[in-house]
PDB file of C-alpha atoms in Angstrom:
ATOM      1  CA  UNK C   2      48.760  15.154  52.353  1.00 52.00           C
ATOM      2  CA  UNK C   3      47.553  14.223  49.014  1.00 56.00           C
ATOM      3  CA  UNK C   4      44.374  12.326  48.728  1.00 56.00           C
ATOM      4  CA  UNK C   5      43.854   9.547  46.184  1.00 58.00           C
ATOM      5  CA  UNK C   6      40.208   9.200  44.639  1.00 58.00           C
ATOM      6  CA  UNK C   7      39.286   6.316  42.280  1.00 60.00           C
ATOM      7  CA  UNK C   8      36.612   6.944  39.941  1.00 70.00           C
ATOM      8  CA  UNK C   9      35.115   3.581  38.938  1.00 81.00           C
ATOM      9  CA  UNK C  10      34.262   3.102  35.158  1.00 88.00           C
ATOM     10  CA  UNK C  11      30.572   2.963  34.540  1.00 93.00           C
ATOM     11  CA  UNK C  12      30.852  -0.138  32.574  1.00 96.00           C
ATOM     12  CA  UNK C  13      33.083  -3.375  33.091  1.00 96.00           C
ATOM     13  CA  UNK C  14      31.819  -5.603  30.325  1.00 98.00           C
ATOM     14  CA  UNK C  15      30.734  -5.249  26.984  1.00 98.00           C
ATOM     15  CA  UNK C  16      28.286  -7.661  25.763  1.00 98.00           C
ATOM     16  CA  UNK C  17      28.118  -7.996  21.781  1.00 98.00           C
ATOM     17  CA  UNK C  18      25.716  -9.760  19.520  1.00 98.00           C
ATOM     18  CA  UNK C  19      27.366 -11.127  16.533  1.00 98.00           C
ATOM     19  CA  UNK C  20      25.374 -11.531  12.967  1.00 98.00           C
ATOM     20  CA  UNK C  21      24.423  -8.128  11.563  1.00 98.00           C
ATOM     21  CA  UNK C  22      26.095  -6.326  14.720  1.00 98.00           C
ATOM     22  CA  UNK C  23      29.655  -6.823  14.214  1.00 98.00           C
ATOM     23  CA  UNK C  24      29.214  -7.078  10.550  1.00 98.00           C
ATOM     24  CA  UNK C  25      26.546  -5.497   8.231  1.00 96.00           C
ATOM     25  CA  UNK C  26      23.432  -6.623   6.945  1.00 96.00           C
ATOM     26  CA  UNK C  27      24.878  -6.290   3.133  1.00 96.00           C
ATOM     27  CA  UNK C  28      27.151  -9.306   3.490  1.00 97.00           C
ATOM     28  CA  UNK C  29      24.051 -11.319   2.755  1.00 97.00           C
ATOM     29  CA  UNK C  30      24.267 -13.735   5.381  1.00 98.00           C
ATOM     30  CA  UNK C  31      21.128 -13.293   6.904  1.00 96.00           C
ATOM     31  CA  UNK C  32      19.334 -13.637   3.595  1.00 97.00           C
ATOM     32  CA  UNK C  33      21.167 -16.796   3.260  1.00 98.00           C
ATOM     33  CA  UNK C  34      20.138 -18.113   6.698  1.00 98.00           C
ATOM     34  CA  UNK C  35      16.269 -17.815   5.868  1.00 97.00           C
ATOM     35  CA  UNK C  36      16.679 -19.627   2.739  1.00 98.00           C
ATOM     36  CA  UNK C  37      18.407 -22.391   4.339  1.00 98.00           C
ATOM     37  CA  UNK C  38      15.831 -22.478   7.148  1.00 98.00           C
ATOM     38  CA  UNK C  39      13.064 -22.821   4.736  1.00 98.00           C
ATOM     39  CA  UNK C  40      15.017 -25.483   2.805  1.00 98.00           C
ATOM     40  CA  UNK C  41      15.349 -27.589   6.105  1.00 98.00           C
ATOM     41  CA  UNK C  42      11.632 -27.001   6.855  1.00 98.00           C
ATOM     42  CA  UNK C  43      10.645 -28.438   3.559  1.00 98.00           C
ATOM     43  CA  UNK C  44      13.419 -31.320   3.114  1.00 97.00           C
ATOM     44  CA  UNK C  45      13.823 -32.423   6.661  1.00 97.00           C
ATOM     45  CA  UNK C  46      10.646 -31.654   8.550  1.00 97.00           C
ATOM     46  CA  UNK C  47       8.170 -32.263   5.331  1.00 97.00           C
ATOM     47  CA  UNK C  48       6.521 -28.745   5.652  1.00 97.00           C
ATOM     48  CA  UNK C  49       4.307 -27.940   2.926  1.00 96.00           C
ATOM     49  CA  UNK C  50       6.175 -25.225   0.969  1.00 97.00           C
ATOM     50  CA  UNK C  51       3.005 -22.865   0.459  1.00 97.00           C
ATOM     51  CA  UNK C  52       2.933 -22.569   4.371  1.00 97.00           C
ATOM     52  CA  UNK C  53       6.639 -21.678   4.725  1.00 97.00           C
ATOM     53  CA  UNK C  54       6.328 -17.800   4.421  1.00 97.00           C
ATOM     54  CA  UNK C  55       3.357 -17.436   6.912  1.00 97.00           C
ATOM     55  CA  UNK C  56       4.794 -20.151   9.187  1.00 98.00           C
ATOM     56  CA  UNK C  57       8.269 -18.807   9.565  1.00 97.00           C
ATOM     57  CA  UNK C  58       6.806 -15.121  10.221  1.00 97.00           C
ATOM     58  CA  UNK C  59       4.758 -16.406  12.901  1.00 97.00           C
ATOM     59  CA  UNK C  60       7.062 -18.398  14.584  1.00 97.00           C
ATOM     60  CA  UNK C  61       9.939 -15.476  14.411  1.00 96.00           C
ATOM     61  CA  UNK C  62       7.730 -13.139  15.756  1.00 95.00           C
ATOM     62  CA  UNK C  63       6.558 -15.150  18.762  1.00 96.00           C
ATOM     63  CA  UNK C  64       9.439 -17.281  19.757  1.00 96.00           C
ATOM     64  CA  UNK C  65      12.336 -15.252  18.890  1.00 95.00           C
ATOM     65  CA  UNK C  66      13.734 -17.550  16.162  1.00 97.00           C
ATOM     66  CA  UNK C  67      12.202 -19.783  13.796  1.00 98.00           C
ATOM     67  CA  UNK C  68      14.043 -22.944  15.297  1.00 98.00           C
ATOM     68  CA  UNK C  69      12.520 -22.208  18.877  1.00 98.00           C
ATOM     69  CA  UNK C  70       9.068 -21.934  17.291  1.00 98.00           C
ATOM     70  CA  UNK C  71       9.571 -25.320  15.222  1.00 98.00           C
ATOM     71  CA  UNK C  72      10.252 -26.966  18.665  1.00 97.00           C
ATOM     72  CA  UNK C  73       7.306 -25.314  20.386  1.00 97.00           C
ATOM     73  CA  UNK C  74       4.622 -26.402  17.774  1.00 97.00           C
ATOM     74  CA  UNK C  75       5.858 -29.797  17.849  1.00 97.00           C
ATOM     75  CA  UNK C  76       8.771 -30.791  15.322  1.00 97.00           C
ATOM     76  CA  UNK C  77      11.661 -32.608  16.845  1.00 95.00           C
ATOM     77  CA  UNK C  78      14.883 -32.597  15.328  1.00 96.00           C
ATOM     78  CA  UNK C  79      18.616 -32.781  15.964  1.00 96.00           C
ATOM     79  CA  UNK C  80      20.140 -29.349  16.821  1.00 97.00           C
ATOM     80  CA  UNK C  81      23.605 -29.898  15.611  1.00 96.00           C
ATOM     81  CA  UNK C  82      22.179 -31.156  12.163  1.00 97.00           C
ATOM     82  CA  UNK C  83      19.909 -28.156  12.093  1.00 98.00           C
ATOM     83  CA  UNK C  84      22.673 -25.862  12.540  1.00 98.00           C
ATOM     84  CA  UNK C  85      25.093 -27.621  10.185  1.00 98.00           C
ATOM     85  CA  UNK C  86      22.070 -27.391   7.470  1.00 98.00           C
ATOM     86  CA  UNK C  87      21.588 -23.529   7.899  1.00 98.00           C
ATOM     87  CA  UNK C  88      24.812 -22.364   8.684  1.00 98.00           C
ATOM     88  CA  UNK C  89      27.031 -25.150   7.069  1.00 95.00           C
ATOM     89  CA  UNK C  90      26.619 -23.474   3.543  1.00 94.00           C
ATOM     90  CA  UNK C  91      26.458 -19.845   4.228  1.00 98.00           C
ATOM     91  CA  UNK C  92      28.488 -17.437   1.783  1.00 98.00           C
ATOM     92  CA  UNK C  93      31.126 -17.137   4.627  1.00 98.00           C
ATOM     93  CA  UNK C  94      33.510 -15.600   2.048  1.00 98.00           C
ATOM     94  CA  UNK C  95      31.516 -12.482   1.932  1.00 98.00           C
ATOM     95  CA  UNK C  96      32.909 -11.889   5.370  1.00 98.00           C
ATOM     96  CA  UNK C  97      36.078 -10.016   5.296  1.00 98.00           C
ATOM     97  CA  UNK C  98      39.030  -9.172   7.885  1.00 98.00           C
ATOM     98  CA  UNK C  99      37.969  -5.995   9.693  1.00 98.00           C
ATOM     99  CA  UNK C 100      41.145  -4.407  10.684  1.00 98.00           C
ATOM    100  CA  UNK C 101      39.166  -1.009  11.922  1.00 98.00           C
ATOM    101  CA  UNK C 102      36.830  -2.960  14.077  1.00 98.00           C
ATOM    102  CA  UNK C 103      39.618  -5.138  15.469  1.00 98.00           C
ATOM    103  CA  UNK C 104      41.836  -2.179  16.512  1.00 98.00           C
ATOM    104  CA  UNK C 105      38.980  -0.581  18.052  1.00 98.00           C
ATOM    105  CA  UNK C 106      37.955  -3.558  20.043  1.00 98.00           C
ATOM    106  CA  UNK C 107      41.706  -4.308  21.441  1.00 97.00           C
ATOM    107  CA  UNK C 108      41.991  -0.746  22.516  1.00 97.00           C
ATOM    108  CA  UNK C 109      38.822  -0.887  24.837  1.00 96.00           C
ATOM    109  CA  UNK C 110      40.212  -1.690  28.499  1.00 91.00           C
ATOM    110  CA  UNK C 111      36.867  -3.518  29.311  1.00 96.00           C
ATOM    111  CA  UNK C 112      36.094  -7.197  29.358  1.00 97.00           C
ATOM    112  CA  UNK C 113      34.269  -8.295  26.028  1.00 98.00           C
ATOM    113  CA  UNK C 114      31.983 -11.122  25.539  1.00 98.00           C
ATOM    114  CA  UNK C 115      29.666 -12.507  22.367  1.00 98.00           C
ATOM    115  CA  UNK C 116      26.080 -13.286  22.995  1.00 98.00           C
ATOM    116  CA  UNK C 117      24.634 -14.787  20.078  1.00 98.00           C
ATOM    117  CA  UNK C 118      21.552 -17.344  19.190  1.00 98.00           C
ATOM    118  CA  UNK C 119      23.687 -18.857  16.835  1.00 98.00           C
ATOM    119  CA  UNK C 120      25.603 -22.201  17.299  1.00 98.00           C
ATOM    120  CA  UNK C 121      29.506 -22.114  18.376  1.00 97.00           C
ATOM    121  CA  UNK C 122      30.720 -23.423  15.161  1.00 97.00           C
ATOM    122  CA  UNK C 123      29.111 -20.675  13.347  1.00 98.00           C
ATOM    123  CA  UNK C 124      30.240 -17.946  15.762  1.00 98.00           C
ATOM    124  CA  UNK C 125      33.823 -18.911  15.669  1.00 98.00           C
ATOM    125  CA  UNK C 126      33.898 -19.189  12.019  1.00 98.00           C
ATOM    126  CA  UNK C 127      32.463 -15.893  11.584  1.00 98.00           C
ATOM    127  CA  UNK C 128      34.585 -14.391  14.061  1.00 98.00           C
ATOM    128  CA  UNK C 129      37.705 -15.721  12.310  1.00 98.00           C
ATOM    129  CA  UNK C 130      36.651 -14.462   9.144  1.00 98.00           C
ATOM    130  CA  UNK C 131      36.300 -11.139  10.494  1.00 98.00           C
ATOM    131  CA  UNK C 132      39.924 -11.391  11.911  1.00 98.00           C
ATOM    132  CA  UNK C 133      38.237 -10.935  15.497  1.00 98.00           C
ATOM    133  CA  UNK C 134      38.788 -14.532  17.053  1.00 97.00           C
ATOM    134  CA  UNK C 135      40.984 -13.183  19.590  1.00 97.00           C
ATOM    135  CA  UNK C 136      39.186  -9.979  20.677  1.00 98.00           C
ATOM    136  CA  UNK C 137      36.777 -11.485  23.134  1.00 98.00           C
ATOM    137  CA  UNK C 138      37.104 -13.358  26.407  1.00 97.00           C
ATOM    138  CA  UNK C 139      34.384 -15.883  25.383  1.00 97.00           C
ATOM    139  CA  UNK C 140      31.242 -16.726  23.592  1.00 98.00           C
ATOM    140  CA  UNK C 141      27.738 -17.382  25.065  1.00 98.00           C
ATOM    141  CA  UNK C 142      26.026 -19.107  22.118  1.00 98.00           C
ATOM    142  CA  UNK C 143      23.011 -21.722  21.517  1.00 98.00           C
ATOM    143  CA  UNK C 144      24.939 -24.619  23.170  1.00 98.00           C
ATOM    144  CA  UNK C 145      25.706 -22.389  26.398  1.00 97.00           C
ATOM    145  CA  UNK C 146      21.841 -22.033  27.177  1.00 98.00           C
ATOM    146  CA  UNK C 147      20.828 -25.489  25.448  1.00 97.00           C
ATOM    147  CA  UNK C 148      23.456 -27.934  26.465  1.00 89.00           C
ATOM    148  CA  UNK C 149      20.792 -30.747  26.136  1.00 78.00           C
ATOM    149  CA  UNK C 150      18.208 -31.739  23.613  1.00 70.00           C
ATOM    150  CA  UNK C 151      14.908 -31.450  25.662  1.00 61.00           C
ATOM    151  CA  UNK C 152      11.592 -32.337  24.381  1.00 63.00           C
ATOM    152  CA  UNK C 153       9.559 -30.195  26.923  1.00 56.00           C
ATOM    153  CA  UNK C 154      10.168 -26.482  28.162  1.00 58.00           C
ATOM    154  CA  UNK C 155      11.917 -26.313  31.472  1.00 46.00           C
ATOM    155  CA  UNK C 156      12.718 -23.577  33.971  1.00 46.00           C
ATOM    156  CA  UNK C 157      14.904 -25.672  36.185  1.00 43.00           C
ATOM    157  CA  UNK C 158      18.436 -24.911  35.978  1.00 40.00           C
ATOM    158  CA  UNK C 159      19.196 -28.091  37.283  1.00 37.00           C
ATOM    159  CA  UNK C 160      18.286 -29.640  34.034  1.00 36.00           C
ATOM    160  CA  UNK C 161      21.466 -28.029  32.447  1.00 32.00           C
ATOM    161  CA  UNK C 162      23.848 -30.893  31.481  1.00 30.00           C
ATOM    162  CA  UNK C 163      27.039 -30.118  29.287  1.00 26.00           C
ATOM    163  CA  UNK C 164      25.907 -32.690  26.512  1.00 28.00           C
ATOM    164  CA  UNK C 165      25.298 -32.589  22.996  1.00 32.00           C
ATOM    165  CA  UNK C 166      21.852 -33.562  21.415  1.00 33.00           C
ATOM    166  CA  UNK C 167      21.538 -37.050  20.350  1.00 35.00           C
ATOM    167  CA  UNK C 168      18.039 -37.174  19.110  1.00 42.00           C
ATOM    168  CA  UNK C 169      17.739 -37.850  15.058  1.00 44.00           C
ATOM    169  CA  UNK C 170      15.430 -35.635  13.019  1.00 48.00           C
ATOM    170  CA  UNK C 171      11.905 -37.021  12.449  1.00 51.00           C
ATOM    171  CA  UNK C 172       8.991 -35.865  10.655  1.00 52.00           C
ATOM    172  CA  UNK C 173       5.891 -35.376  13.014  1.00 54.00           C
ATOM    173  CA  UNK C 174       2.325 -36.289  12.047  1.00 52.00           C
ATOM    174  CA  UNK C 175      -0.157 -33.503  11.208  1.00 57.00           C
ATOM    175  CA  UNK C 176      -1.894 -34.662  14.521  1.00 55.00           C
ATOM    176  CA  UNK C 177       1.072 -33.650  16.584  1.00 88.00           C
ATOM    177  CA  UNK C 178       1.787 -30.159  15.208  1.00 95.00           C
ATOM    178  CA  UNK C 179       0.193 -27.364  16.579  1.00 96.00           C
ATOM    179  CA  UNK C 180      -1.522 -25.208  13.803  1.00 96.00           C
ATOM    180  CA  UNK C 181      -0.159 -21.833  14.671  1.00 97.00           C
ATOM    181  CA  UNK C 182      -1.146 -20.388  11.359  1.00 96.00           C
ATOM    182  CA  UNK C 183      -4.950 -21.588  12.018  1.00 94.00           C
ATOM    183  CA  UNK C 184      -4.496 -20.196  15.602  1.00 94.00           C
ATOM    184  CA  UNK C 185      -3.982 -16.552  14.578  1.00 93.00           C
ATOM    185  CA  UNK C 186      -6.758 -16.722  11.926  1.00 92.00           C
ATOM    186  CA  UNK C 187      -9.153 -17.019  15.186  1.00 90.00           C
ATOM    187  CA  UNK C 188     -10.680 -13.548  16.006  1.00 88.00           C
ATOM    188  CA  UNK C 189      -9.883 -13.803  19.814  1.00 84.00           C
ATOM    189  CA  UNK C 190      -6.287 -15.215  18.971  1.00 79.00           C
ATOM    190  CA  UNK C 191      -3.393 -14.248  21.069  1.00 80.00           C
ATOM    191  CA  UNK C 192      -0.060 -15.378  22.189  1.00 79.00           C
ATOM    192  CA  UNK C 193      -0.736 -16.431  25.769  1.00 78.00           C
ATOM    193  CA  UNK C 194      -2.132 -19.690  24.805  1.00 88.00           C
ATOM    194  CA  UNK C 195       0.673 -20.843  22.569  1.00 95.00           C
ATOM    195  CA  UNK C 196       2.928 -24.000  23.589  1.00 96.00           C
ATOM    196  CA  UNK C 197       5.997 -23.205  25.135  1.00 96.00           C
ATOM    197  CA  UNK C 198       9.339 -23.709  23.510  1.00 97.00           C
ATOM    198  CA  UNK C 199      12.063 -26.044  25.190  1.00 97.00           C
ATOM    199  CA  UNK C 200      14.792 -23.909  23.370  1.00 98.00           C
ATOM    200  CA  UNK C 201      16.433 -20.802  25.568  1.00 98.00           C
ATOM    201  CA  UNK C 202      17.233 -18.044  23.370  1.00 98.00           C
ATOM    202  CA  UNK C 203      17.000 -14.190  22.989  1.00 98.00           C
ATOM    203  CA  UNK C 204      14.718 -12.263  23.188  1.00 98.00           C
ATOM    204  CA  UNK C 205      13.474 -14.122  26.285  1.00 97.00           C
ATOM    205  CA  UNK C 206      14.361 -12.106  29.370  1.00 98.00           C
ATOM    206  CA  UNK C 207      14.977 -15.254  31.234  1.00 97.00           C
ATOM    207  CA  UNK C 208      17.313 -16.349  28.558  1.00 98.00           C
ATOM    208  CA  UNK C 209      19.342 -13.151  28.834  1.00 98.00           C
ATOM    209  CA  UNK C 210      19.455 -13.282  32.697  1.00 98.00           C
ATOM    210  CA  UNK C 211      20.740 -16.959  32.454  1.00 98.00           C
ATOM    211  CA  UNK C 212      23.612 -15.959  30.141  1.00 98.00           C
ATOM    212  CA  UNK C 213      24.886 -12.997  32.305  1.00 98.00           C
ATOM    213  CA  UNK C 214      24.693 -15.739  35.214  1.00 98.00           C
ATOM    214  CA  UNK C 215      26.915 -18.200  33.486  1.00 97.00           C
ATOM    215  CA  UNK C 216      29.210 -15.484  32.576  1.00 98.00           C
ATOM    216  CA  UNK C 217      29.264 -13.716  35.849  1.00 98.00           C
ATOM    217  CA  UNK C 218      28.184 -10.622  34.089  1.00 98.00           C
ATOM    218  CA  UNK C 219      26.468  -7.653  36.216  1.00 98.00           C
ATOM    219  CA  UNK C 220      23.927  -6.084  33.888  1.00 98.00           C
ATOM    220  CA  UNK C 221      23.894  -2.788  35.708  1.00 98.00           C
ATOM    221  CA  UNK C 222      27.641  -2.273  34.387  1.00 98.00           C
ATOM    222  CA  UNK C 223      27.131  -3.958  31.003  1.00 98.00           C
ATOM    223  CA  UNK C 224      26.735  -2.453  27.873  1.00 98.00           C
ATOM    224  CA  UNK C 225      24.669  -4.590  25.393  1.00 98.00           C
ATOM    225  CA  UNK C 226      25.227  -4.171  21.620  1.00 98.00           C
ATOM    226  CA  UNK C 227      22.440  -5.501  19.333  1.00 98.00           C
ATOM    227  CA  UNK C 228      20.733  -5.077  16.017  1.00 98.00           C
ATOM    228  CA  UNK C 229      17.588  -6.417  17.019  1.00 97.00           C
ATOM    229  CA  UNK C 230      14.839  -3.881  18.634  1.00 97.00           C
ATOM    230  CA  UNK C 231      13.417  -6.760  20.712  1.00 97.00           C
ATOM    231  CA  UNK C 232      16.523  -8.003  22.152  1.00 98.00           C
ATOM    232  CA  UNK C 233      17.463  -4.483  23.011  1.00 98.00           C
ATOM    233  CA  UNK C 234      14.238  -4.148  24.986  1.00 98.00           C
ATOM    234  CA  UNK C 235      14.401  -7.303  26.789  1.00 98.00           C
ATOM    235  CA  UNK C 236      18.157  -6.473  27.718  1.00 98.00           C
ATOM    236  CA  UNK C 237      17.001  -3.212  28.854  1.00 98.00           C
ATOM    237  CA  UNK C 238      14.235  -4.762  31.048  1.00 98.00           C
ATOM    238  CA  UNK C 239      16.745  -7.035  32.833  1.00 98.00           C
ATOM    239  CA  UNK C 240      19.137  -4.018  33.793  1.00 98.00           C
ATOM    240  CA  UNK C 241      21.428  -3.618  30.733  1.00 98.00           C
ATOM    241  CA  UNK C 242      22.415  -0.284  28.817  1.00 98.00           C
ATOM    242  CA  UNK C 243      22.089  -0.816  25.417  1.00 98.00           C
ATOM    243  CA  UNK C 244      23.376   0.139  21.819  1.00 98.00           C
ATOM    244  CA  UNK C 245      21.285  -0.517  18.900  1.00 98.00           C
ATOM    245  CA  UNK C 246      23.496  -1.089  16.014  1.00 98.00           C
ATOM    246  CA  UNK C 247      22.591  -0.544  12.366  1.00 96.00           C
ATOM    247  CA  UNK C 248      20.046   2.211  13.101  1.00 95.00           C
ATOM    248  CA  UNK C 249      21.002   6.002  13.216  1.00 92.00           C
ATOM    249  CA  UNK C 250      18.203   6.653  15.670  1.00 95.00           C
ATOM    250  CA  UNK C 251      17.534   5.304  18.743  1.00 96.00           C
ATOM    251  CA  UNK C 252      14.312   3.459  19.804  1.00 96.00           C
ATOM    252  CA  UNK C 253      12.535   2.546  23.187  1.00 96.00           C
ATOM    253  CA  UNK C 254      14.808   0.651  25.050  1.00 96.00           C
ATOM    254  CA  UNK C 255      17.991   1.769  23.679  1.00 97.00           C
ATOM    255  CA  UNK C 256      20.551   4.095  25.233  1.00 98.00           C
ATOM    256  CA  UNK C 257      22.581   4.631  22.146  1.00 98.00           C
ATOM    257  CA  UNK C 258      22.353   4.086  18.507  1.00 97.00           C
ATOM    258  CA  UNK C 259      25.125   3.266  15.876  1.00 97.00           C
ATOM    259  CA  UNK C 260      24.576   3.416  11.992  1.00 96.00           C
ATOM    260  CA  UNK C 261      27.705   1.143  12.148  1.00 97.00           C
ATOM    261  CA  UNK C 262      29.925  -0.569  14.770  1.00 98.00           C
ATOM    262  CA  UNK C 263      32.653   1.188  13.533  1.00 98.00           C
ATOM    263  CA  UNK C 264      31.160   4.703  15.049  1.00 97.00           C
ATOM    264  CA  UNK C 265      31.700   3.213  18.445  1.00 97.00           C
ATOM    265  CA  UNK C 266      34.596   5.646  19.643  1.00 96.00           C
ATOM    266  CA  UNK C 267      32.735   8.844  18.224  1.00 96.00           C
ATOM    267  CA  UNK C 268      29.555   7.814  19.701  1.00 95.00           C
ATOM    268  CA  UNK C 269      30.586   6.387  23.184  1.00 96.00           C
ATOM    269  CA  UNK C 270      34.124   7.916  23.893  1.00 96.00           C
ATOM    270  CA  UNK C 271      33.856   7.520  27.638  1.00 94.00           C
ATOM    271  CA  UNK C 272      34.562   3.735  27.039  1.00 96.00           C
ATOM    272  CA  UNK C 273      37.906   4.630  26.535  1.00 91.00           C
ATOM    273  CA  UNK C 274      38.350   6.653  29.675  1.00 82.00           C
ATOM    274  CA  UNK C 275      39.029   3.607  32.107  1.00 62.00           C
ATOM    275  CA  UNK C 276      39.868   4.013  35.799  1.00 48.00           C
ATOM    276  CA  UNK C 277      40.825   7.823  36.791  1.00 50.00           C
ATOM    277  CA  UNK C 278      43.122   8.143  39.809  1.00 45.00           C
ATOM    278  CA  UNK C 279      42.937  11.576  40.936  1.00 42.00           C
ATOM    279  CA  UNK C 280      45.762  13.238  42.959  1.00 44.00           C
ATOM    280  CA  UNK C 281      44.804  16.688  44.236  1.00 41.00           C
ATOM    281  CA  UNK C 282      43.039  17.370  41.099  1.00 43.00           C
ATOM    282  CA  UNK C 283      45.230  15.914  38.615  1.00 39.00           C
ATOM    283  CA  UNK C 284      43.750  12.934  36.614  1.00 36.00           C
ATOM    284  CA  UNK C 285      45.942  10.050  35.796  1.00 34.00           C
ATOM    285  CA  UNK C 286      44.854   7.139  33.361  1.00 34.00           C
ATOM    286  CA  UNK C 287      45.080   3.593  35.269  1.00 33.00           C
ATOM    287  CA  UNK C 288      43.794   1.037  33.077  1.00 33.00           C
ATOM    288  CA  UNK C 289      45.733  -0.986  30.842  1.00 30.00           C
ATOM    289  CA  UNK C 290      44.483  -2.679  27.560  1.00 28.00           C
ATOM    290  CA  UNK C 291      43.955  -6.536  27.654  1.00 30.00           C
ATOM    291  CA  UNK C 292      43.156  -8.585  25.035  1.00 29.00           C
ATOM    292  CA  UNK C 293      41.069 -11.736  25.669  1.00 30.00           C
ATOM    293  CA  UNK C 294      41.189 -15.156  23.949  1.00 33.00           C
ATOM    294  CA  UNK C 295      38.063 -17.205  23.198  1.00 40.00           C
ATOM    295  CA  UNK C 296      37.202 -19.732  26.090  1.00 42.00           C
TER     296      UNK C 296
END
């Protein structure tokens, strides 16, 4: 009698960050994003130009994104308007079709999902420019985790409604704004007493867990690709195996390191192994290649 033994693949989902992960930092998009954020803060929120560098640095370090930090310290604005301003004038022409990466992704017999802090319009546009728009099952993006414009932080998932934000941008008086720069000038300053943000985003562990739940992704069978060390470490803490992209050396929290996403097959060849069905010691490939479309 012959016995059949199925060896289940270690991973059943590949979760990819987008910006500076699926394309290199050298495209200049990230530098343009920073420039546009700073311009938005000056033009739309009335922030003093002299405070911009320190403010951006503190908000990014303490809240994950400048946008999340701005909302935390008291600025109110329309999310769609913000994204349109910040991403609407990016040099997308610097993104070129990537047939090598496309071939790699389509050859992988595993579910593939995008997870980005950016808005959906930007994600779709960037993927289309790269020629990767049909390589992923779906996109977990800003709107996925922030479907409504909320004025206060909430941990209640029942607050989620699939509606767009409607609040217009408004300038806040100085009395309404938490002085985060002044806060960190104090000798005993720390992050524990900082105001919370209503925005849900990486590197928050709860944001990652929420995204995984929405997409029905098992963290213990998922490989997470990211260029951000902070996001990698948060992902590791929620149970994901992790790949740091853009670096040759692993850091704490990363299981793999890829200098370029193009090195994927050489670095992690087991992703192509698929299900192996063994009959009396003979292994036969049983997985088929499936291409997913954006959902």
